Coordinates of C-alpha atoms and ligand atoms in Angstrom, one line a residue:
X1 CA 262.0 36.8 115.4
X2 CA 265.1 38.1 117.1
X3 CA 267.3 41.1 115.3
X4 CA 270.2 41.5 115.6
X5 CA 271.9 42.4 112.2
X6 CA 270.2 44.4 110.3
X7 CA 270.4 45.0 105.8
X8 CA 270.0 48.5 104.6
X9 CA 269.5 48.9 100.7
X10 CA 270.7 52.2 99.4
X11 CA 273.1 55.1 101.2
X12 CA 271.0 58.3 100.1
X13 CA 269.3 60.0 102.1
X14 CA 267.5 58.3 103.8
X15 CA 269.3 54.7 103.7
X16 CA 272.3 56.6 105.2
X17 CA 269.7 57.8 107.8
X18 CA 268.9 54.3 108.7
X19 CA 271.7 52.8 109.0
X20 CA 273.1 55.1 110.9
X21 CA 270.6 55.2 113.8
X22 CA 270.9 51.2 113.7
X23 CA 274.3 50.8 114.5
X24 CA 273.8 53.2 116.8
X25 CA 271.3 51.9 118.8
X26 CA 273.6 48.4 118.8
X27 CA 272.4 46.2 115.5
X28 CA 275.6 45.1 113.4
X29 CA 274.6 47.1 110.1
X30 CA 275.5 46.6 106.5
X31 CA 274.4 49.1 104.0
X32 CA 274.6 48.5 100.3
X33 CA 275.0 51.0 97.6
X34 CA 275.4 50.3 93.4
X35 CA 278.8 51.2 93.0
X36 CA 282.0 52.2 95.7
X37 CA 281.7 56.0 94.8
X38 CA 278.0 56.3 95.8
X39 CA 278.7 54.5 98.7
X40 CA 281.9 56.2 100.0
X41 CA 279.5 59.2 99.8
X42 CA 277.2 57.9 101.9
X43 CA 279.3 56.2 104.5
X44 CA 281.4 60.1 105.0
X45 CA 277.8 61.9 105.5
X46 CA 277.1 59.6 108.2
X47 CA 280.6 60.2 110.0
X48 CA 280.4 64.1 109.8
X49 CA 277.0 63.6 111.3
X50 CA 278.4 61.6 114.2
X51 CA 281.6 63.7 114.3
X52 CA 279.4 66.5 114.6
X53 CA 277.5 64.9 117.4
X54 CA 280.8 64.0 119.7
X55 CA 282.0 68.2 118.9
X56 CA 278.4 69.3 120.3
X57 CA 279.2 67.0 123.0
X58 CA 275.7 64.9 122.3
X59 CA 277.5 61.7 121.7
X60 CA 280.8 60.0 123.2
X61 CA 284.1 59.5 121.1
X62 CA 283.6 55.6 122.4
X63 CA 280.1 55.7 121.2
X64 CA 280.4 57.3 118.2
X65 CA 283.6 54.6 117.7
X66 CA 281.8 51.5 118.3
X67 CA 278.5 52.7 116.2
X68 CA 281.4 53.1 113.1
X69 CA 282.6 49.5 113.8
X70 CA 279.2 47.9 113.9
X71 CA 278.8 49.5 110.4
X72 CA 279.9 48.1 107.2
X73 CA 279.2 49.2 103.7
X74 CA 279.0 46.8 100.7
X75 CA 278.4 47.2 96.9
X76 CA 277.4 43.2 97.4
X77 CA 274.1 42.1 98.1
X78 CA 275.9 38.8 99.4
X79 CA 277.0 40.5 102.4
X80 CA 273.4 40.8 103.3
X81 CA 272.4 37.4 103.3
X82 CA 272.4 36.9 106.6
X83 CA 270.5 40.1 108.0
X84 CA 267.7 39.1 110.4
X85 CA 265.7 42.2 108.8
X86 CA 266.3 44.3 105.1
X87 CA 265.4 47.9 105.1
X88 CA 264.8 49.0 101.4
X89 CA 265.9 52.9 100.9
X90 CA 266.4 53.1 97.2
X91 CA 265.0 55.4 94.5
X92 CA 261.2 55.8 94.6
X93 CA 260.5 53.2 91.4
X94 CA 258.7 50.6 91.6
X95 CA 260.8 48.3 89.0
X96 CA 263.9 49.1 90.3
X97 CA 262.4 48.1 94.4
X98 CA 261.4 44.6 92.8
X99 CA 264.4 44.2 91.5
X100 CA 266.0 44.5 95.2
X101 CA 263.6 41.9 96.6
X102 CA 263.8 39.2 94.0
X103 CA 267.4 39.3 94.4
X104 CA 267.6 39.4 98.1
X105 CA 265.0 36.3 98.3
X106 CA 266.6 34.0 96.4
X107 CA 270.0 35.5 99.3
X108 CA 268.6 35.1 102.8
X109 CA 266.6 33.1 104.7
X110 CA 262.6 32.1 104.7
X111 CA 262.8 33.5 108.7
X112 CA 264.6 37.6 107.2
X113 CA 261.9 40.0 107.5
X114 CA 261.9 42.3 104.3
X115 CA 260.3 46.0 104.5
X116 CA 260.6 48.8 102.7
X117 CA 260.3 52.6 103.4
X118 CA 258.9 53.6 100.1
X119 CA 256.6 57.1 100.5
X120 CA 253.8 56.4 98.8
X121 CA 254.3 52.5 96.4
X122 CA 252.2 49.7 97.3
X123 CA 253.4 47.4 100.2
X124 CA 251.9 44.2 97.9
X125 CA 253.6 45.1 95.1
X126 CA 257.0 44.2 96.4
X127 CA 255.7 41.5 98.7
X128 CA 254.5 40.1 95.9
X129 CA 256.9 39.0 94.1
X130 CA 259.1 37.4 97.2
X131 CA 258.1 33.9 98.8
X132 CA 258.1 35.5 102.2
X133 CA 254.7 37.7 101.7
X134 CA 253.9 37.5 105.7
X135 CA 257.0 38.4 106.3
X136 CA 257.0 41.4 104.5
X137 CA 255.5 45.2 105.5
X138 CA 256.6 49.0 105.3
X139 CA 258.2 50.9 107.5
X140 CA 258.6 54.2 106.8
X141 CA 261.2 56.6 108.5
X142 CA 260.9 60.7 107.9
X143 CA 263.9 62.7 106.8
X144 CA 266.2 63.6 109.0
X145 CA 265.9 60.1 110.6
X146 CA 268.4 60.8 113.3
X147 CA 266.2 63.6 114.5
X148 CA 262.5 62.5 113.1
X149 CA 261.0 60.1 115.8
X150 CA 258.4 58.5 114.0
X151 CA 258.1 55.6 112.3
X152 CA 255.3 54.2 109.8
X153 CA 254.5 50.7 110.4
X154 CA 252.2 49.6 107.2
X155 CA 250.6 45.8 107.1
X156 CA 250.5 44.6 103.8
X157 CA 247.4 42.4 103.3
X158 CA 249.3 39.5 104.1
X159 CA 251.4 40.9 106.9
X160 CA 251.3 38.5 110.0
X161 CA 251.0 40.1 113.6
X162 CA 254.4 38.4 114.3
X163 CA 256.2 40.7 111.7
X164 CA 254.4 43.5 113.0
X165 CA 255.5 42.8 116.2
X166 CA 259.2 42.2 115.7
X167 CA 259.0 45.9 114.1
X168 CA 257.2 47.4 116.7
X169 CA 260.1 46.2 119.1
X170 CA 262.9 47.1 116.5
X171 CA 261.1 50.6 116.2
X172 CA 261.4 51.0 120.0
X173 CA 265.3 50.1 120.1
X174 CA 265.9 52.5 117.9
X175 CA 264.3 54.9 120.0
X176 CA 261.2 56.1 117.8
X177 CA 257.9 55.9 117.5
X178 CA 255.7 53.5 115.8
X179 CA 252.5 54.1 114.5
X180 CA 250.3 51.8 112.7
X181 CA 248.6 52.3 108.8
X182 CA 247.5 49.7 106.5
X183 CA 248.6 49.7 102.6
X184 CA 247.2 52.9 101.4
X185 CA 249.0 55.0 99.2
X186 CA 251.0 57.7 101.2
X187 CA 249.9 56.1 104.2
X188 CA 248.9 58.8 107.0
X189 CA 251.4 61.6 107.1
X190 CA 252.6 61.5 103.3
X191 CA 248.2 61.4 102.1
X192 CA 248.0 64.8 104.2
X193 CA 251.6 66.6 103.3
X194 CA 251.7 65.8 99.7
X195 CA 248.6 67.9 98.8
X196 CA 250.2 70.7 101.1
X197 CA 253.2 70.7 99.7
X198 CA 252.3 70.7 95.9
X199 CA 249.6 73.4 96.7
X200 CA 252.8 75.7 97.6
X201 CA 253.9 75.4 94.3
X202 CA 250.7 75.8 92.6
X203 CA 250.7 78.8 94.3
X204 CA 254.3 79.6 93.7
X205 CA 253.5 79.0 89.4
X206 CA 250.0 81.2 89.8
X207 CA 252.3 83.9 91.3
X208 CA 250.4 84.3 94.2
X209 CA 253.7 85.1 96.7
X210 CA 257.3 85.3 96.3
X211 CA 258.9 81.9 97.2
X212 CA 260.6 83.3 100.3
X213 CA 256.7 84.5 101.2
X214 CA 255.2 81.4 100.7
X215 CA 257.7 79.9 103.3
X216 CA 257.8 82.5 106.0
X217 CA 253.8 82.4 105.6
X218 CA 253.4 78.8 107.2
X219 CA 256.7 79.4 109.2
X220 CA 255.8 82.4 111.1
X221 CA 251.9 82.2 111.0
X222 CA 251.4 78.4 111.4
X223 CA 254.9 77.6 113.5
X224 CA 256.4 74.6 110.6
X225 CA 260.0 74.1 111.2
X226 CA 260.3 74.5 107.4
X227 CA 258.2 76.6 105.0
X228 CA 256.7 73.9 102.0
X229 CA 259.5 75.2 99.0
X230 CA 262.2 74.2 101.7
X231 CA 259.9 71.1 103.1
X232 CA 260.5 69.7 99.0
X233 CA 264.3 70.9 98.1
X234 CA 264.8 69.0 101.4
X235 CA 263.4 66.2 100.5
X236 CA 264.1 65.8 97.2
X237 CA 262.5 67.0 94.2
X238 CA 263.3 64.0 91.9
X239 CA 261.5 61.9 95.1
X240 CA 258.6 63.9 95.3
X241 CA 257.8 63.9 91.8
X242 CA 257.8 60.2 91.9
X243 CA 255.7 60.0 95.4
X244 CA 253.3 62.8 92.7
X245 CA 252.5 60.3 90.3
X246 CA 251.9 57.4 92.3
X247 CA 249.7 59.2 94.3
X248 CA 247.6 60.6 91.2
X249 CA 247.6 57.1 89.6
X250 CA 246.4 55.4 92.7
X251 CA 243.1 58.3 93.8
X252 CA 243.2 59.8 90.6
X253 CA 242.4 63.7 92.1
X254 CA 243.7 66.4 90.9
X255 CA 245.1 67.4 94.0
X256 CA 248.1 64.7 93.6
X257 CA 248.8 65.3 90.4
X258 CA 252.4 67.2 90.1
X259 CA 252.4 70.6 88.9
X260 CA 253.9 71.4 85.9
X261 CA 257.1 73.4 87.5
X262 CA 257.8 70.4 89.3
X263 CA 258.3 68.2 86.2
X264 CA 260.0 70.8 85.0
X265 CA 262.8 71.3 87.7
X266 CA 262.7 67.6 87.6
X267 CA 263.7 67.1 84.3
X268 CA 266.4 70.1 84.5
X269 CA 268.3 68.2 87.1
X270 CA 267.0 70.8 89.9
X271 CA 266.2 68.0 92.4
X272 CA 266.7 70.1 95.5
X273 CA 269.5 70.4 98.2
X274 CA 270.9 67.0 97.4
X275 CA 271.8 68.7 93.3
X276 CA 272.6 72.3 95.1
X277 CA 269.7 73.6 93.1
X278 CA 265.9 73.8 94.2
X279 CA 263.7 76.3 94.6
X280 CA 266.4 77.9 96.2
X281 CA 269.9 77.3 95.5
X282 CA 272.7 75.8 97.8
X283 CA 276.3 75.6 97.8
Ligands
CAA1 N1 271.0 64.6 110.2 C1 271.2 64.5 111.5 N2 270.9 65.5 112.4 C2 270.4 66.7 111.8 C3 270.2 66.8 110.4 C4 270.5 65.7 109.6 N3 270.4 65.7 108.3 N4 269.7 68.0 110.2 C5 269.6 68.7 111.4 N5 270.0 67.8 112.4 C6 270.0 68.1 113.8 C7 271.0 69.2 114.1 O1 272.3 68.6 114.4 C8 270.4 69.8 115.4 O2 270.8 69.0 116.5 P1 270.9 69.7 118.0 O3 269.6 70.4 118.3 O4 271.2 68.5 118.9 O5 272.1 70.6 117.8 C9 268.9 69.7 115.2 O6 268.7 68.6 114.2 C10 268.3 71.0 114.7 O7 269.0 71.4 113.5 P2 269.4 72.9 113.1 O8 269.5 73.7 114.4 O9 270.5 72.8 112.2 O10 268.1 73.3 112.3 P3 266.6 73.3 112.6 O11 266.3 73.7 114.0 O12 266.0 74.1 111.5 O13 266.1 71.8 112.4 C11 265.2 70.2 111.0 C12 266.4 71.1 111.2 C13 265.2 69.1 112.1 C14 265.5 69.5 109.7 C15 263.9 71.0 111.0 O14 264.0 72.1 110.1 C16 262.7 70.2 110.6 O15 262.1 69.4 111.4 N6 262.2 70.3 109.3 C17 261.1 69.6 108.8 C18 261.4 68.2 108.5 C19 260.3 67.4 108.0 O16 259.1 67.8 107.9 N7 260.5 66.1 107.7 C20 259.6 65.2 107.1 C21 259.7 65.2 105.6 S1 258.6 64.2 104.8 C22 259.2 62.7 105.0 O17 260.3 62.5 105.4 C23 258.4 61.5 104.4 C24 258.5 61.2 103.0 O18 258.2 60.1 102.7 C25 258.8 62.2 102.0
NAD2 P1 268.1 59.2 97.4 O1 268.0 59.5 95.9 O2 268.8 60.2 98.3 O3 268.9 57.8 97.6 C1 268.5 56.6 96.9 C2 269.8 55.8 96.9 O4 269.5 54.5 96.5 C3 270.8 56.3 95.8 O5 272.0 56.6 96.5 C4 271.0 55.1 94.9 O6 272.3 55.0 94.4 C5 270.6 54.0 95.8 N1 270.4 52.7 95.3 C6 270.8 51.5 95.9 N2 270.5 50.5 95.2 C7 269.8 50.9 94.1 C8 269.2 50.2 93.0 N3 269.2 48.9 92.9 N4 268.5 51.0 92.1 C9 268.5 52.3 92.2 N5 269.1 53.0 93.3 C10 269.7 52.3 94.2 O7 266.6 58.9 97.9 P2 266.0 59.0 99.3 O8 265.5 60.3 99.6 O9 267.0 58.4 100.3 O10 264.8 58.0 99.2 C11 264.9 56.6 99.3 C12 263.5 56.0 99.6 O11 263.0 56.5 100.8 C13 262.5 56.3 98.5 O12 261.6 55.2 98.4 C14 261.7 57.5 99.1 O13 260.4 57.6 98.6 C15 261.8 57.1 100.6 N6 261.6 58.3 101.5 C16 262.2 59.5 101.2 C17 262.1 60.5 102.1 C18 262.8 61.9 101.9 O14 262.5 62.8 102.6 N7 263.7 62.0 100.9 C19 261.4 60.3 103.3 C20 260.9 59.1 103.6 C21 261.0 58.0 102.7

């Protein structure tokens, strides 16, 4: 199960993430986007990140040259029919993800491995409906993906130890670190921050702190990079409220269920950094 090109679905956050670190560490990488604008987006945050990179000195102008030539964005889903592996980055819903696959398996061949780096959906859901159920599984890359190093590898019910295998070894190129889950919702690291994170804005709606409080609190006095009301504009507020609900529909606890100022912000558009407005605001 050699890679060597690689299919990345969706040039958001994350999917830019991706596909960035792939071409860097060597893989010919086409990333796919709905329309040219979204895309064009997508392709200019990656170069300012690498263009950032070669000014700090981090990364060579050859380098940073030949990761932009192995990189090649598409609005096509043809141009991905002959990727040895497909990353799915696209919007946290389910329908839409099923969509992808269907498409993409009737595209490539029975020997592409398909995974997807959904934060909390059901691995079996999407494997499901594709004729290639062993060779599907998650993998699950944390935001900033350039700078997180570690990857969730998730075995589907009907992953085989050869797919986990070839993305072990395609985590490892890429210079992270894999560790292993089965298909639980939220997997390991999203099935402990999830509650954390919503709990800040529980307290946030009960008035408990000031926002800027609630964040220095776990800053300073439990040493997070990020206090939890940055943690979520970061992220994306949209995305999280999505990650909510599956999680409640799945365990059913009240401790996944989204608050109501987070359907709120949701449905005023206030998804975070990535809509300039959050819990905080951003230019
Ligand atoms: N892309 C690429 N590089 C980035 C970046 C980005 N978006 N953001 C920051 N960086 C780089 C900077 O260039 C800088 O690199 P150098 O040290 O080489 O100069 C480095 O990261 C540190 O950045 P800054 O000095 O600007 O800022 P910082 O020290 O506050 O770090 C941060 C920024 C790495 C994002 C840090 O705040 C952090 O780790 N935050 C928490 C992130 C986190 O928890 N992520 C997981 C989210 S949950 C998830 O992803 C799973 C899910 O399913 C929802
Ligand atoms: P995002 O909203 O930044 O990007 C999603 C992109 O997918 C958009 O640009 C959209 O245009 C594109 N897209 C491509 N094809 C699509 C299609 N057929 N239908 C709908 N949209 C399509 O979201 P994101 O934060 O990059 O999240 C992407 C996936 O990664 C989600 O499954 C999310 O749960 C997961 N994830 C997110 C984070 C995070 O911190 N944001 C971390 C890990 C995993």
């Amino acid at each position: 199960m050699a890679i060597t090109k690689v299919g990345v679905l969706g040039c958001g956050l994350m999917g830019a993430g991706i596909a960035q670190v792939a071409a860097q560490a060597g893989f010919t990488t086409v990333v796919r986007e709905v329309n040219q604008a979204v895309l064009d987006k997508g392709l200019a945050r990656i170069n300012a990140i690498l263009e950032k990179d070669v000014s700090k000195g981090k990364l060579s102008a050859a380098d940073r040259d030949a990761s932009v030539a192995r990189l090649h964005g598409t609005t096509s889903f043809d141009d991905l029919a002959d990727c040895d592996l497909i990353i799915e980055a696209i919007v946290e819903q389910l329908p839409a993800k099923r969509e992808v696959f269907t498409a993409l398996d009737a595209l490539c061949p029975p020997s592409t491995i398909f995974v997807s780096n959904t934060s909390s959906l059901t691995i079996m859901e999407m494997a499901a409906v594709t004729k290639r159920p062993d060779r599907f599984a998650g993998l699950h890359f944390f935001n900033p993906v350039p700078v997180m190093k570690l990857v969730e590898i998730v075995r589907a019910l009907t992953t085989s130890d050869e797919t986990i295998a070839a993305l072990h070894e395609f985590t490892r190129a890429l210079g992270k670190t894999p560790i292993d889950t089965s298909d639980t919702t939220g997997f390991i690291v999203n099935r402990l921050l999830v509650p954390f994170l919503l709990d800040a804005v529980r307290l946030l709606e009960s008035g408990v702190a000031t926002r800027e409080d609630i964040d220095e609190g776990m800053k300073l006095g439990c040493g997070h990079p990020m206090g939890p009301l940055t943690l979520l504009d970061f992220v994306g507020i949209d995305t999280v409220y999505s990650i909510a609900n599956i999680m409640f529909d799945e365990f059913r606890e009240p401790r996944f269920a989204p608050p109501p100022l987070l359907r709120r912000m949701m449905l005023a558009g206030h998804f975070g950094r990535k809509s300039g407005q959050g819990f905080y605001k951003y230019e």
